[in-house]
mmCIF file with all atom_site columns, C-alpha atoms in Angstrom:
data_model
loop_
_atom_site.group_PDB
_atom_site.id
_atom_site.type_symbol
_atom_site.label_atom_id
_atom_site.label_alt_id
_atom_site.label_comp_id
_atom_site.label_asym_id
_atom_site.label_entity_id
_atom_site.label_seq_id
_atom_site.pdbx_PDB_ins_code
_atom_site.Cartn_x
_atom_site.Cartn_y
_atom_site.Cartn_z
_atom_site.occupancy
_atom_site.B_iso_or_equiv
_atom_site.pdbx_formal_charge
_atom_site.auth_seq_id
_atom_site.auth_comp_id
_atom_site.auth_asym_id
_atom_site.auth_atom_id
_atom_site.pdbx_PDB_model_num
ATOM 1   C CA . MET A 1 1   ? -0.030  -0.033 0.024  1.00 51.00 ? 1   MET A CA 1
ATOM 2   C CA . VAL A 1 2   ? 0.918   3.558  -0.528 1.00 53.00 ? 2   VAL A CA 1
ATOM 3   C CA . GLU A 1 3   ? 2.016   5.781  2.367  1.00 50.00 ? 3   GLU A CA 1
ATOM 4   C CA . ASN A 1 4   ? -1.031  8.434  1.501  1.00 53.00 ? 4   ASN A CA 1
ATOM 5   C CA . GLU A 1 5   ? -3.426  5.962  0.234  1.00 59.00 ? 5   GLU A CA 1
ATOM 6   C CA . ILE A 1 6   ? -6.708  6.751  1.541  1.00 66.00 ? 6   ILE A CA 1
ATOM 7   C CA . GLN A 1 7   ? -7.707  2.838  3.195  1.00 81.00 ? 7   GLN A CA 1
ATOM 8   C CA . TYR A 1 8   ? -11.361 2.918  2.224  1.00 88.00 ? 8   TYR A CA 1
ATOM 9   C CA . VAL A 1 9   ? -13.581 0.510  4.608  1.00 88.00 ? 9   VAL A CA 1
ATOM 10  C CA . PRO A 1 10  ? -15.916 -2.381 3.822  1.00 92.00 ? 10  PRO A CA 1
ATOM 11  C CA . TRP A 1 11  ? -19.007 -1.891 5.850  1.00 93.00 ? 11  TRP A CA 1
ATOM 12  C CA . ARG A 1 12  ? -18.826 -5.251 7.431  1.00 93.00 ? 12  ARG A CA 1
ATOM 13  C CA . GLN A 1 13  ? -15.253 -5.410 8.336  1.00 92.00 ? 13  GLN A CA 1
ATOM 14  C CA . PHE A 1 14  ? -16.031 -1.652 9.939  1.00 93.00 ? 14  PHE A CA 1
ATOM 15  C CA . GLN A 1 15  ? -19.315 -3.424 11.334 1.00 93.00 ? 15  GLN A CA 1
ATOM 16  C CA . GLN A 1 16  ? -17.529 -6.008 12.607 1.00 92.00 ? 16  GLN A CA 1
ATOM 17  C CA . MET A 1 17  ? -14.082 -3.980 14.047 1.00 91.00 ? 17  MET A CA 1
ATOM 18  C CA . VAL A 1 18  ? -15.777 -0.784 14.926 1.00 93.00 ? 18  VAL A CA 1
ATOM 19  C CA . PRO A 1 19  ? -17.470 -2.560 18.204 1.00 94.00 ? 19  PRO A CA 1
ATOM 20  C CA . SER A 1 20  ? -15.043 -4.351 19.317 1.00 93.00 ? 20  SER A CA 1
ATOM 21  C CA . ILE A 1 21  ? -12.529 -1.474 19.109 1.00 92.00 ? 21  ILE A CA 1
ATOM 22  C CA . LEU A 1 22  ? -15.228 1.208  21.552 1.00 96.00 ? 22  LEU A CA 1
ATOM 23  C CA . ARG A 1 23  ? -15.934 -1.785 23.980 1.00 95.00 ? 23  ARG A CA 1
ATOM 24  C CA . LEU A 1 24  ? -12.659 -1.659 24.957 1.00 96.00 ? 24  LEU A CA 1
ATOM 25  C CA . GLU A 1 25  ? -13.177 1.932  25.690 1.00 96.00 ? 25  GLU A CA 1
ATOM 26  C CA . VAL A 1 26  ? -16.247 1.448  27.380 1.00 97.00 ? 26  VAL A CA 1
ATOM 27  C CA . ARG A 1 27  ? -14.129 -1.149 29.739 1.00 97.00 ? 27  ARG A CA 1
ATOM 28  C CA . ARG A 1 28  ? -11.227 1.745  29.525 1.00 97.00 ? 28  ARG A CA 1
ATOM 29  C CA . LEU A 1 29  ? -13.045 4.287  30.792 1.00 97.00 ? 29  LEU A CA 1
ATOM 30  C CA . THR A 1 30  ? -14.654 1.840  33.380 1.00 97.00 ? 30  THR A CA 1
ATOM 31  C CA . ARG A 1 31  ? -11.660 1.056  34.887 1.00 97.00 ? 31  ARG A CA 1
ATOM 32  C CA . TYR A 1 32  ? -11.059 4.697  35.391 1.00 97.00 ? 32  TYR A CA 1
ATOM 33  C CA . LEU A 1 33  ? -13.336 5.600  37.107 1.00 96.00 ? 33  LEU A CA 1
ATOM 34  C CA . VAL A 1 34  ? -13.058 2.977  39.663 1.00 95.00 ? 34  VAL A CA 1
ATOM 35  C CA . ALA A 1 35  ? -8.947  4.204  40.205 1.00 95.00 ? 35  ALA A CA 1
ATOM 36  C CA . GLU A 1 36  ? -9.680  7.263  39.758 1.00 94.00 ? 36  GLU A CA 1
ATOM 37  C CA . SER A 1 37  ? -12.385 8.386  41.457 1.00 90.00 ? 37  SER A CA 1
ATOM 38  C CA . PRO A 1 38  ? -12.806 11.724 39.605 1.00 94.00 ? 38  PRO A CA 1
ATOM 39  C CA . SER A 1 39  ? -14.957 14.374 40.915 1.00 95.00 ? 39  SER A CA 1
ATOM 40  C CA . VAL A 1 40  ? -18.953 14.134 39.956 1.00 97.00 ? 40  VAL A CA 1
ATOM 41  C CA . ASN A 1 41  ? -18.922 16.239 37.274 1.00 96.00 ? 41  ASN A CA 1
ATOM 42  C CA . GLU A 1 42  ? -16.391 14.543 35.745 1.00 97.00 ? 42  GLU A CA 1
ATOM 43  C CA . ARG A 1 43  ? -17.976 11.111 36.414 1.00 97.00 ? 43  ARG A CA 1
ATOM 44  C CA . ASN A 1 44  ? -21.202 12.368 34.905 1.00 97.00 ? 44  ASN A CA 1
ATOM 45  C CA . ILE A 1 45  ? -19.149 13.805 31.765 1.00 97.00 ? 45  ILE A CA 1
ATOM 46  C CA . ILE A 1 46  ? -17.603 9.813  31.643 1.00 97.00 ? 46  ILE A CA 1
ATOM 47  C CA . VAL A 1 47  ? -20.702 8.275  32.073 1.00 98.00 ? 47  VAL A CA 1
ATOM 48  C CA . LYS A 1 48  ? -22.388 9.940  29.510 1.00 98.00 ? 48  LYS A CA 1
ATOM 49  C CA . VAL A 1 49  ? -19.836 9.049  26.900 1.00 98.00 ? 49  VAL A CA 1
ATOM 50  C CA . ARG A 1 50  ? -20.173 5.638  27.858 1.00 98.00 ? 50  ARG A CA 1
ATOM 51  C CA . TYR A 1 51  ? -23.411 5.794  27.255 1.00 98.00 ? 51  TYR A CA 1
ATOM 52  C CA . ASP A 1 52  ? -23.227 7.788  24.024 1.00 98.00 ? 52  ASP A CA 1
ATOM 53  C CA . ILE A 1 53  ? -20.164 5.480  22.667 1.00 98.00 ? 53  ILE A CA 1
ATOM 54  C CA . ARG A 1 54  ? -22.229 2.132  23.585 1.00 98.00 ? 54  ARG A CA 1
ATOM 55  C CA . LEU A 1 55  ? -25.038 3.993  21.348 1.00 97.00 ? 55  LEU A CA 1
ATOM 56  C CA . PHE A 1 56  ? -22.785 4.063  18.836 1.00 97.00 ? 56  PHE A CA 1
ATOM 57  C CA . VAL A 1 57  ? -22.144 0.450  19.199 1.00 97.00 ? 57  VAL A CA 1
ATOM 58  C CA . GLN A 1 58  ? -25.816 -0.879 19.044 1.00 96.00 ? 58  GLN A CA 1
ATOM 59  C CA . CYS A 1 59  ? -26.442 1.527  16.652 1.00 96.00 ? 59  CYS A CA 1
ATOM 60  C CA . ILE A 1 60  ? -23.401 0.375  14.221 1.00 95.00 ? 60  ILE A CA 1
ATOM 61  C CA . GLY A 1 61  ? -24.469 -3.390 15.151 1.00 92.00 ? 61  GLY A CA 1
ATOM 62  C CA . THR A 1 62  ? -28.097 -2.590 13.742 1.00 93.00 ? 62  THR A CA 1
ATOM 63  C CA . THR A 1 63  ? -28.115 -0.819 10.448 1.00 93.00 ? 63  THR A CA 1
ATOM 64  C CA . THR A 1 64  ? -27.172 -0.547 6.799  1.00 92.00 ? 64  THR A CA 1
ATOM 65  C CA . VAL A 1 65  ? -24.118 0.878  5.725  1.00 90.00 ? 65  VAL A CA 1
ATOM 66  C CA . ASP A 1 66  ? -26.758 3.651  3.428  1.00 87.00 ? 66  ASP A CA 1
ATOM 67  C CA . GLU A 1 67  ? -28.079 4.484  7.145  1.00 89.00 ? 67  GLU A CA 1
ATOM 68  C CA . ALA A 1 68  ? -24.595 4.721  9.238  1.00 87.00 ? 68  ALA A CA 1
ATOM 69  C CA . ARG A 1 69  ? -23.863 7.674  9.041  1.00 85.00 ? 69  ARG A CA 1
ATOM 70  C CA . GLY A 1 70  ? -26.775 8.600  11.332 1.00 91.00 ? 70  GLY A CA 1
ATOM 71  C CA . CYS A 1 71  ? -24.839 6.843  13.802 1.00 94.00 ? 71  CYS A CA 1
ATOM 72  C CA . ALA A 1 72  ? -22.266 9.336  13.861 1.00 94.00 ? 72  ALA A CA 1
ATOM 73  C CA . ARG A 1 73  ? -24.398 11.773 15.969 1.00 95.00 ? 73  ARG A CA 1
ATOM 74  C CA . HIS A 1 74  ? -23.709 9.707  18.461 1.00 97.00 ? 74  HIS A CA 1
ATOM 75  C CA . LEU A 1 75  ? -20.085 9.281  18.189 1.00 97.00 ? 75  LEU A CA 1
ATOM 76  C CA . ALA A 1 76  ? -20.067 12.657 17.657 1.00 97.00 ? 76  ALA A CA 1
ATOM 77  C CA . SER A 1 77  ? -21.712 13.224 21.258 1.00 97.00 ? 77  SER A CA 1
ATOM 78  C CA . ALA A 1 78  ? -19.542 11.369 22.819 1.00 98.00 ? 78  ALA A CA 1
ATOM 79  C CA . LEU A 1 79  ? -16.983 12.935 21.419 1.00 97.00 ? 79  LEU A CA 1
ATOM 80  C CA . LEU A 1 80  ? -18.081 17.003 22.452 1.00 97.00 ? 80  LEU A CA 1
ATOM 81  C CA . ASN A 1 81  ? -17.953 15.646 26.326 1.00 97.00 ? 81  ASN A CA 1
ATOM 82  C CA . ALA A 1 82  ? -14.946 13.233 26.118 1.00 95.00 ? 82  ALA A CA 1
ATOM 83  C CA . ALA A 1 83  ? -13.053 16.666 25.047 1.00 95.00 ? 83  ALA A CA 1
ATOM 84  C CA . LEU A 1 84  ? -14.721 18.743 28.507 1.00 95.00 ? 84  LEU A CA 1
ATOM 85  C CA . LEU A 1 85  ? -12.477 16.200 29.756 1.00 94.00 ? 85  LEU A CA 1
ATOM 86  C CA . PRO A 1 86  ? -9.405  16.246 31.867 1.00 92.00 ? 86  PRO A CA 1
ATOM 87  C CA . LYS A 1 87  ? -5.361  15.381 30.887 1.00 93.00 ? 87  LYS A CA 1
ATOM 88  C CA . HIS A 1 88  ? -4.835  12.073 31.329 1.00 96.00 ? 88  HIS A CA 1
ATOM 89  C CA . PRO A 1 89  ? -3.068  8.959  29.437 1.00 96.00 ? 89  PRO A CA 1
ATOM 90  C CA . VAL A 1 90  ? -6.144  7.175  29.448 1.00 96.00 ? 90  VAL A CA 1
ATOM 91  C CA . LEU A 1 91  ? -8.999  9.700  28.478 1.00 96.00 ? 91  LEU A CA 1
ATOM 92  C CA . THR A 1 92  ? -6.634  11.277 25.691 1.00 96.00 ? 92  THR A CA 1
ATOM 93  C CA . TYR A 1 93  ? -6.114  7.064  24.567 1.00 96.00 ? 93  TYR A CA 1
ATOM 94  C CA . VAL A 1 94  ? -10.387 7.304  24.685 1.00 96.00 ? 94  VAL A CA 1
ATOM 95  C CA . MET A 1 95  ? -10.250 9.979  22.673 1.00 96.00 ? 95  MET A CA 1
ATOM 96  C CA . ASP A 1 96  ? -7.710  8.654  20.028 1.00 96.00 ? 96  ASP A CA 1
ATOM 97  C CA . ARG A 1 97  ? -9.793  6.068  19.579 1.00 96.00 ? 97  ARG A CA 1
ATOM 98  C CA . LEU A 1 98  ? -12.663 7.313  18.870 1.00 97.00 ? 98  LEU A CA 1
ATOM 99  C CA . GLN A 1 99  ? -11.296 10.045 16.703 1.00 96.00 ? 99  GLN A CA 1
ATOM 100 C CA . TYR A 1 100 ? -9.859  7.174  14.507 1.00 94.00 ? 100 TYR A CA 1
ATOM 101 C CA . VAL A 1 101 ? -13.196 5.759  14.216 1.00 95.00 ? 101 VAL A CA 1
ATOM 102 C CA . ARG A 1 102 ? -15.057 8.658  13.476 1.00 95.00 ? 102 ARG A CA 1
ATOM 103 C CA . ASN A 1 103 ? -12.161 9.710  10.747 1.00 93.00 ? 103 ASN A CA 1
ATOM 104 C CA . ARG A 1 104 ? -12.855 6.062  9.752  1.00 91.00 ? 104 ARG A CA 1
ATOM 105 C CA . MET A 1 105 ? -16.347 6.802  8.610  1.00 92.00 ? 105 MET A CA 1
ATOM 106 C CA . PRO A 1 106 ? -16.229 8.864  5.150  1.00 90.00 ? 106 PRO A CA 1
ATOM 107 C CA . PHE A 1 107 ? -14.658 5.482  3.876  1.00 90.00 ? 107 PHE A CA 1
ATOM 108 C CA . ILE A 1 108 ? -17.300 2.911  4.244  1.00 90.00 ? 108 ILE A CA 1
ATOM 109 C CA . TYR A 1 109 ? -18.502 1.360  1.348  1.00 86.00 ? 109 TYR A CA 1
#
């Protein structure tokens, strides 16, 4: 593959890959909640991010390629809320994974 070549993703591959990736991030956020004992405000934001991720995963699992873009609102909400969180390596990694998935969506076929 050429380095600057955009990798298009078949729908079935995306539909199988994304839930696996994002379920790991839900677990990572859950472990963060237990280990770090964030403030009430931060905790509420993390819970909202997890909820939006779960909605996105559920939506992707039950939709068609033509309707997949409609699921992106859940992912966008998760990213917006995650941006409100403090800088922490775990949270930064979660943001990175969410952005990775969002950046792949235009290349689904």
